[in-house]
Coordinates of C-alpha atoms in Angstrom, one line a residue:
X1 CA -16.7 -12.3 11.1
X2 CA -20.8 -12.2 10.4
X3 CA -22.0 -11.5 7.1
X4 CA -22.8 -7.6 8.1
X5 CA -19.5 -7.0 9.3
X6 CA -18.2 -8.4 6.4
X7 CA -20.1 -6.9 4.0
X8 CA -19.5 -3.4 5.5
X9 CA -15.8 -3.7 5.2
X10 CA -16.0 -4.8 1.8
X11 CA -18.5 -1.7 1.0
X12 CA -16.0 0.3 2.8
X13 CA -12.9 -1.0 0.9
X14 CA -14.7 -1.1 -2.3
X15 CA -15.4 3.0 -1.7
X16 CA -11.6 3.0 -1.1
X17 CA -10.7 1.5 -4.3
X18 CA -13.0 3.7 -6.3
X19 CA -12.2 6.9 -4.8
X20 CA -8.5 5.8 -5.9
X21 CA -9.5 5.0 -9.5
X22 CA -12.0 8.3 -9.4
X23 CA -8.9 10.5 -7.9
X24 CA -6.0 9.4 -10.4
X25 CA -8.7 9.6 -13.6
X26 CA -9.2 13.4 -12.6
X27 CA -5.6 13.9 -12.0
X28 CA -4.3 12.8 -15.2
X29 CA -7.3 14.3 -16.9
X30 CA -6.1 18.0 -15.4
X31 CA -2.7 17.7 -17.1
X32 CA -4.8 19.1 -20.2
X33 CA -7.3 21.2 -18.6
X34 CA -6.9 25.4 -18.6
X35 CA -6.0 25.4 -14.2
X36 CA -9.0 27.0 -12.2
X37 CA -8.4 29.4 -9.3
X38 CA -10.6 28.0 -6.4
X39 CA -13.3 30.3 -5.5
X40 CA -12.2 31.1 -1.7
X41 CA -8.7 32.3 -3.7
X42 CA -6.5 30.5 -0.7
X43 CA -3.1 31.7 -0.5
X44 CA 0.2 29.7 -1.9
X45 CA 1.2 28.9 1.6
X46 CA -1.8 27.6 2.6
X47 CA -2.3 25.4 -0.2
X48 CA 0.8 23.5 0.3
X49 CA 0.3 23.4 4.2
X50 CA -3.1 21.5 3.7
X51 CA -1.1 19.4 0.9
X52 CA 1.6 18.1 3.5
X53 CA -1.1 17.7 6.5
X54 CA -3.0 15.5 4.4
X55 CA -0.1 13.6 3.1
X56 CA 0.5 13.1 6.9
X57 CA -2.7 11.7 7.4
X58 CA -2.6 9.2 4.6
X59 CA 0.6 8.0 6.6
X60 CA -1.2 7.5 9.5
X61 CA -4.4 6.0 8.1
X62 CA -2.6 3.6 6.2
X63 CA -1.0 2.7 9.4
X64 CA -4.1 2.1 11.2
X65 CA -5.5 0.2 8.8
X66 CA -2.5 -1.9 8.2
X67 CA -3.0 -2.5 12.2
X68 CA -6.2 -3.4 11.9
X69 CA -5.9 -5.8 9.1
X70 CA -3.3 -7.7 10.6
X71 CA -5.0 -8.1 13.4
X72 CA -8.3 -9.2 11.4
X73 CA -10.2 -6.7 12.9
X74 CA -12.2 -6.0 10.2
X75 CA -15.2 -4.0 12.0
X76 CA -12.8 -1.4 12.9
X77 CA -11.3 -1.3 9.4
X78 CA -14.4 1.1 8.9
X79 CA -12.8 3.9 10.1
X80 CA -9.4 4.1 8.4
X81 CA -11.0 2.8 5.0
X82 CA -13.6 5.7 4.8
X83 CA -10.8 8.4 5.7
X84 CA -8.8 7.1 3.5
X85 CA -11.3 7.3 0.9
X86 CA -12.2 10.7 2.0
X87 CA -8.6 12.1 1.8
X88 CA -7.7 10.5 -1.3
X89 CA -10.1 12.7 -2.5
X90 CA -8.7 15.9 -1.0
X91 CA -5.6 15.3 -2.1
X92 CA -6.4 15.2 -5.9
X93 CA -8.7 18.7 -5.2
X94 CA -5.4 20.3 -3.2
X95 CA -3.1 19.1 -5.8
X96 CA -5.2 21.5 -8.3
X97 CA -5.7 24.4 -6.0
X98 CA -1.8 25.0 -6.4
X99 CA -2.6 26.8 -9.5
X100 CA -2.7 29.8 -7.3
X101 CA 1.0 29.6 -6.7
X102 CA 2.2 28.6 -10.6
X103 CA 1.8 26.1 -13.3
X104 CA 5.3 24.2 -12.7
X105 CA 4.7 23.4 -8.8
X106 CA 1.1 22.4 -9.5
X107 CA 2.6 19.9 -12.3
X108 CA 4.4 18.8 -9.2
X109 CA 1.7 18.1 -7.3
X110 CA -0.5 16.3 -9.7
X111 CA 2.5 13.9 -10.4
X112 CA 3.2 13.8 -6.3
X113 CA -1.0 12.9 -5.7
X114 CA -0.8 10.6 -8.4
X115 CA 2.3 8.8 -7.0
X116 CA 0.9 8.2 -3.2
X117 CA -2.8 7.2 -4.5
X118 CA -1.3 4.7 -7.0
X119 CA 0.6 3.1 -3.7
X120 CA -2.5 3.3 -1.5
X121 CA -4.6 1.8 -4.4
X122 CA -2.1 -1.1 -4.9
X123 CA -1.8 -1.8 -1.4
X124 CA -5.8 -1.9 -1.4
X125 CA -6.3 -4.4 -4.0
X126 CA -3.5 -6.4 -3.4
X127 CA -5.0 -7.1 0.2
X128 CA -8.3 -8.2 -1.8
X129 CA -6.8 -10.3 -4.1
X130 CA -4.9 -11.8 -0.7
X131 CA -7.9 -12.8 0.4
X132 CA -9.7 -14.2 -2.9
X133 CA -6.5 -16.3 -3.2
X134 CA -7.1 -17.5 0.2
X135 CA -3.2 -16.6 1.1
X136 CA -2.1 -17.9 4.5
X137 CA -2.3 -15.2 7.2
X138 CA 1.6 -15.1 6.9
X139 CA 1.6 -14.0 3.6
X140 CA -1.3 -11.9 3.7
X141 CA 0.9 -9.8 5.9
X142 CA 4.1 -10.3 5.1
X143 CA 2.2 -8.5 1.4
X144 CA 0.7 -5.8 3.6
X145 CA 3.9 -4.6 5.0
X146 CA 5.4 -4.3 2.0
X147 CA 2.8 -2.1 1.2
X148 CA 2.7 0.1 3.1
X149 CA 5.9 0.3 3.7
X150 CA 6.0 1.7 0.2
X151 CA 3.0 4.2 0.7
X152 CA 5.4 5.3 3.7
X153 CA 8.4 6.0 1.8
X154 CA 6.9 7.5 -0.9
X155 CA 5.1 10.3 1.5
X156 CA 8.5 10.8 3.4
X157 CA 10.1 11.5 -0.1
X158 CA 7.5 13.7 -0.8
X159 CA 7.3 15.7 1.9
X160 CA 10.9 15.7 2.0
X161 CA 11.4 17.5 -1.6
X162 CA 8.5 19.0 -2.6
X163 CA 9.2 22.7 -3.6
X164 CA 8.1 25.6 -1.3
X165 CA 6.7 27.5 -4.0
X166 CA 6.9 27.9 -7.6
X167 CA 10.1 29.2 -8.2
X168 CA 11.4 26.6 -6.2
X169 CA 9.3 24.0 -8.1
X170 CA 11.0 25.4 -11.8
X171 CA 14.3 25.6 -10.5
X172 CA 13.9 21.5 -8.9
X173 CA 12.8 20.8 -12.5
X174 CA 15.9 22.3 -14.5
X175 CA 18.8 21.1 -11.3
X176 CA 16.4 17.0 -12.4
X177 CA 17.0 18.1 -16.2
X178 CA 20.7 19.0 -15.8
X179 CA 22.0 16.1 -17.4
X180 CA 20.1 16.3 -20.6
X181 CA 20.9 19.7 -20.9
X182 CA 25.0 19.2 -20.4
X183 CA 24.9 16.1 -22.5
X184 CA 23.2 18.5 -25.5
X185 CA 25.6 21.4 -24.9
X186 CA 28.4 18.7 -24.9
X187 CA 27.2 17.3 -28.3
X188 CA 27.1 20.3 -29.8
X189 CA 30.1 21.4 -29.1
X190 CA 31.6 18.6 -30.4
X191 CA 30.0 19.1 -33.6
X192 CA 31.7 22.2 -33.8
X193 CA 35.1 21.1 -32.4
X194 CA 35.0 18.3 -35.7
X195 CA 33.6 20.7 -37.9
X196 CA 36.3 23.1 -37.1
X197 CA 39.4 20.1 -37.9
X198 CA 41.4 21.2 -40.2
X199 CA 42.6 17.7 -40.7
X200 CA 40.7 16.1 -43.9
X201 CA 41.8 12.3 -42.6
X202 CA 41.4 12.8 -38.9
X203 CA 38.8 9.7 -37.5
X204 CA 38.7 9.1 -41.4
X205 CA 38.3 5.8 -40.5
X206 CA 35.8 5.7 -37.0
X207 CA 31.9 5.4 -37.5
X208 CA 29.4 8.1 -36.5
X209 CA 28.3 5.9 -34.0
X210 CA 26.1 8.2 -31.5
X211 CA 22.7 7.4 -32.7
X212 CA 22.4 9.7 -35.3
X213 CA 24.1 7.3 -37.6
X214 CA 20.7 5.2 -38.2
X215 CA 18.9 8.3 -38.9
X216 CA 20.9 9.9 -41.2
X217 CA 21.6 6.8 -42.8
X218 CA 25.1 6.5 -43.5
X219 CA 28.7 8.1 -42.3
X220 CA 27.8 11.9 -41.4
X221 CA 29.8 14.8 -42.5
X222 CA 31.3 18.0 -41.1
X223 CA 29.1 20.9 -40.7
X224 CA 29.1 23.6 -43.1
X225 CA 30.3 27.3 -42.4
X226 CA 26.6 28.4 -41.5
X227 CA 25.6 25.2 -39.5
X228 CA 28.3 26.0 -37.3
X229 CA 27.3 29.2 -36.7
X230 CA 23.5 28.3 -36.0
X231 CA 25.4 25.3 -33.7
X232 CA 27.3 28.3 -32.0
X233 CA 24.3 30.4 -31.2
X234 CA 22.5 27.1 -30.2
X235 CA 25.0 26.6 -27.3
X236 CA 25.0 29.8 -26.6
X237 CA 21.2 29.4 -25.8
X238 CA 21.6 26.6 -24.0
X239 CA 24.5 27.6 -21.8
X240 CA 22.3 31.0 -20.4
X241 CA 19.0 29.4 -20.2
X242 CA 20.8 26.6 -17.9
X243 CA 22.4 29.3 -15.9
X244 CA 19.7 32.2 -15.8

């Protein structure tokens, strides 16, 4: 490889790895911003269509570059790195536009963008530090499938489950939530169930041995008349804003 060849791929992978770095910064930096509406106001559906077409493309760009690499072809690893580069950064910007379709699906695709750029930028540098380690050609791409590999399954999960629109998106969240949620309504009502033993001695002897136990510091005791009634309307609350 001459020295111009090679020092164009390394510009061009260098460009990669920044945009990745530059991409995931502004990501995690939206989770706390007020959400914009893009000026040309595209439609919900159109948003996620671009989001999934360039999720597609990152597939297939990571595949021709993984190609290329193995092959040492390094002048036509141009290409793939500078459209990666350039739809790493489209990917971030889509993920944000899907504040025109709600705040819980565009949570979704922030996390989503972040989780295929942080496999694309992995796969970048660990091909770098392949090749400032000198690794034997074997290794370097035995690493690189791996890779990608990854960058592959994690778009195929992706695109596999992300929501069709926001509703969808809130109702993914509470179905991944579930069993928080039945393991609170389960605790409370066995608060309630105890509190309601009319058996003085009953478990006289066990440990409050749930947790709670360290903060409360010592052996807990039964809830009064009015806690269990504020535990009642508790999982009440919990029960219909599961099911609602």
């Amino acid at each position: 490889m001459s020295s111009t060849t090679e020092n164009t791929f390394k510009a061009a992978l260098q460009q990669a790895i920044f945009s990745c770095a530059a991409s995931l910064d502004a990501l995690k930096a939206s989770r706390t911003q007020v959400p914009q509406i893009p000026e040309d106001n595209p439609s919900p559906e159109d948003v996620r269509s671009d989001f999934m077409s360039i999720l597609t493309l990152l597939y297939a760009r990571s595949t021709s570059l993984t190609m290329v690499l193995n092959a040492d072809s390094y002048s036509a690893a141009r290409e793939p790195l500078n459209d990666i580069a350039r739809d790493i950064t489209r990917l971030a910007h889509c993920a944000g536009s899907f504040s025109v379709s709600g705040p819980t699906i565009r949570s979704e695709a922030v996390w989503a963008s972040e989780e295929v750029i942080d496999c694309i930028q992995t796969y970048l540098i660990s091909f770098t530090r392949s090749k400032a380690t000198e690794a034997s050609r074997a290794e370097s791409k035995a690493a690189l499938m791996l890779r990608v590999g990854s960058i592959h399954n994690t778009i195929d999960r992706i695109k596999a489950s992300f929501a069709t629109d926001n509703r969808a998106a809130v109702v993914k969240r509470w179905q991944s939530d579930a069993s928080h949620i039945e393991d609170a309504t389960r605790e409370v009502k066995e608060m309630i169930e105890e509190a309601g033993s009319d058996d003085p001695t009953e478990n006289a002897g066990d440990d409050f041995d749930d947790g709670w136990g360290e903060i409360l510091d010592g052996q807990a005791s039964k809830l009064t008349t009015h806690e269990v009634e504020a535990a009642k309307k508790v999982g009440v609350a919990i029960h219909e804003y599961n099911w609602n």
